[in-house]
Short mmCIF file of C-alpha atoms in Angstrom, two decimals:
data_model
loop_
_atom_site.label_atom_id
_atom_site.label_comp_id
_atom_site.label_asym_id
_atom_site.label_seq_id
_atom_site.Cartn_x
_atom_site.Cartn_y
_atom_site.Cartn_z
CA MET G 1 -50.66 -18.43 -18.08
CA SER G 2 -53.90 -18.86 -19.65
CA ASP G 3 -56.91 -15.77 -20.33
CA ARG G 4 -59.77 -17.31 -18.50
CA THR G 5 -62.11 -15.18 -19.91
CA VAL G 6 -61.40 -16.97 -23.46
CA ALA G 7 -63.56 -19.54 -23.87
CA PHE G 8 -62.56 -22.53 -27.24
CA PRO G 9 -65.08 -25.50 -27.99
CA ASP G 10 -64.32 -27.71 -29.90
CA LEU G 11 -67.33 -29.13 -31.88
CA THR G 12 -65.26 -31.87 -33.96
CA GLY G 13 -67.27 -34.78 -33.82
CA CYS G 14 -70.16 -34.41 -31.60
CA SER G 15 -72.58 -36.71 -32.38
CA MET G 16 -74.75 -36.95 -28.85
CA PRO G 17 -76.57 -33.78 -27.03
CA TYR G 18 -74.76 -34.91 -23.85
CA ASP G 19 -70.92 -34.53 -25.92
CA PHE G 20 -71.71 -30.95 -27.62
CA PHE G 21 -73.23 -29.50 -24.22
CA GLY G 22 -70.15 -30.96 -22.46
CA ARG G 23 -67.81 -29.65 -24.57
CA ILE G 24 -69.39 -26.07 -24.31
CA ILE G 25 -70.07 -26.48 -20.20
CA LYS G 26 -66.10 -27.68 -20.16
CA ALA G 27 -64.56 -25.13 -22.58
CA CYS G 28 -66.37 -22.31 -20.24
CA ASP G 29 -65.12 -23.78 -16.74
CA LEU G 30 -68.69 -24.40 -15.74
CA GLY G 31 -68.15 -27.17 -13.48
CA GLU G 32 -70.41 -30.09 -13.31
CA ARG G 33 -73.66 -28.95 -14.89
CA SER G 34 -76.62 -30.40 -15.67
CA HIS G 35 -76.30 -30.60 -19.97
CA ASN G 36 -78.74 -29.17 -21.45
CA ARG G 37 -79.73 -26.40 -23.65
CA ASP G 38 -81.41 -24.48 -19.69
CA ALA G 39 -78.12 -24.91 -17.13
CA VAL G 40 -76.28 -24.24 -20.00
CA SER G 41 -78.04 -20.63 -20.69
CA ASP G 42 -78.52 -20.21 -17.18
CA PHE G 43 -74.29 -20.77 -16.53
CA LEU G 44 -73.16 -18.74 -18.56
CA ARG G 45 -75.25 -15.83 -18.13
CA THR G 46 -74.26 -15.68 -13.56
CA ALA G 47 -71.35 -18.20 -13.01
CA THR G 48 -68.67 -17.68 -16.04
CA ALA G 49 -65.70 -15.34 -15.76
CA VAL G 50 -65.83 -16.51 -19.83
CA ASP G 51 -66.58 -13.54 -21.28
CA THR G 52 -65.67 -14.36 -24.83
CA ARG G 53 -66.08 -18.02 -27.19
CA CYS G 54 -64.19 -18.80 -29.62
CA ILE G 55 -66.19 -21.15 -31.63
CA THR G 56 -64.01 -23.84 -33.09
CA CYS G 57 -65.13 -27.09 -35.72
CA GLU G 58 -68.72 -25.54 -36.52
CA GLN G 59 -68.77 -26.91 -39.70
CA ALA G 60 -67.27 -30.47 -38.23
CA ILE G 61 -70.59 -31.21 -36.06
CA ASP G 62 -71.95 -34.54 -36.55
CA PRO G 63 -75.24 -34.44 -38.72
CA ALA G 64 -77.13 -36.69 -36.50
CA LEU G 65 -77.58 -33.40 -34.14
CA PRO G 66 -79.64 -30.88 -36.77
CA GLY G 67 -80.17 -27.45 -35.57
CA TYR G 68 -78.23 -27.57 -32.51
CA ILE G 69 -75.67 -25.50 -33.92
CA PRO G 70 -78.52 -22.45 -34.40
CA MET G 71 -79.35 -23.17 -31.27
CA LEU G 72 -76.04 -22.92 -29.40
CA HIS G 73 -75.60 -19.34 -31.69
CA THR G 74 -79.71 -18.26 -29.77
CA ILE G 75 -78.20 -19.12 -26.57
CA LEU G 76 -75.21 -17.12 -27.11
CA ASP G 77 -77.39 -13.88 -28.30
CA ASP G 78 -79.33 -14.52 -25.29
CA VAL G 79 -76.49 -14.56 -22.61
CA ASN G 80 -75.30 -11.94 -24.49
CA HIS G 81 -78.51 -10.09 -24.23
CA PHE G 82 -78.51 -10.60 -20.25
CA ARG G 83 -74.96 -9.19 -19.73
CA MET G 84 -75.73 -6.13 -21.57
CA LYS G 85 -78.77 -5.82 -19.53
CA PHE G 86 -76.83 -6.57 -15.98
CA ARG G 87 -73.82 -6.10 -16.12
CA ASN G 88 -73.15 -3.61 -19.32
CA THR G 89 -70.27 -6.06 -20.49
CA PRO G 90 -71.14 -7.90 -23.66
CA PHE G 91 -70.51 -11.88 -24.62
CA THR G 92 -68.65 -12.18 -27.28
CA VAL G 93 -69.13 -14.91 -29.93
CA ILE G 94 -66.01 -15.91 -32.45
CA VAL G 95 -66.19 -18.60 -35.22
CA LEU G 96 -63.31 -19.64 -36.28
CA SER G 97 -64.22 -22.75 -38.39
#
């Protein structure tokens, strides 16, 4: 049985924004969503049971996507602040590699 509150998106070789956001959406079990920053941010706040996100292969992202890792961390920080304010539960991020 898997723990649906923990997500493990693997960013190895992401070279396109659609793929980058798609991996996050799939790992967090967000269903069919728009593949962009706003959609991911909105749905991580409200539409997922995920409380902990373990990011793997962050350093293996294609250099064609400069700034996407810092942007992802900004989104996740915003989600954490939102959840702490409105749910009093943290959204934990663990970078595994």
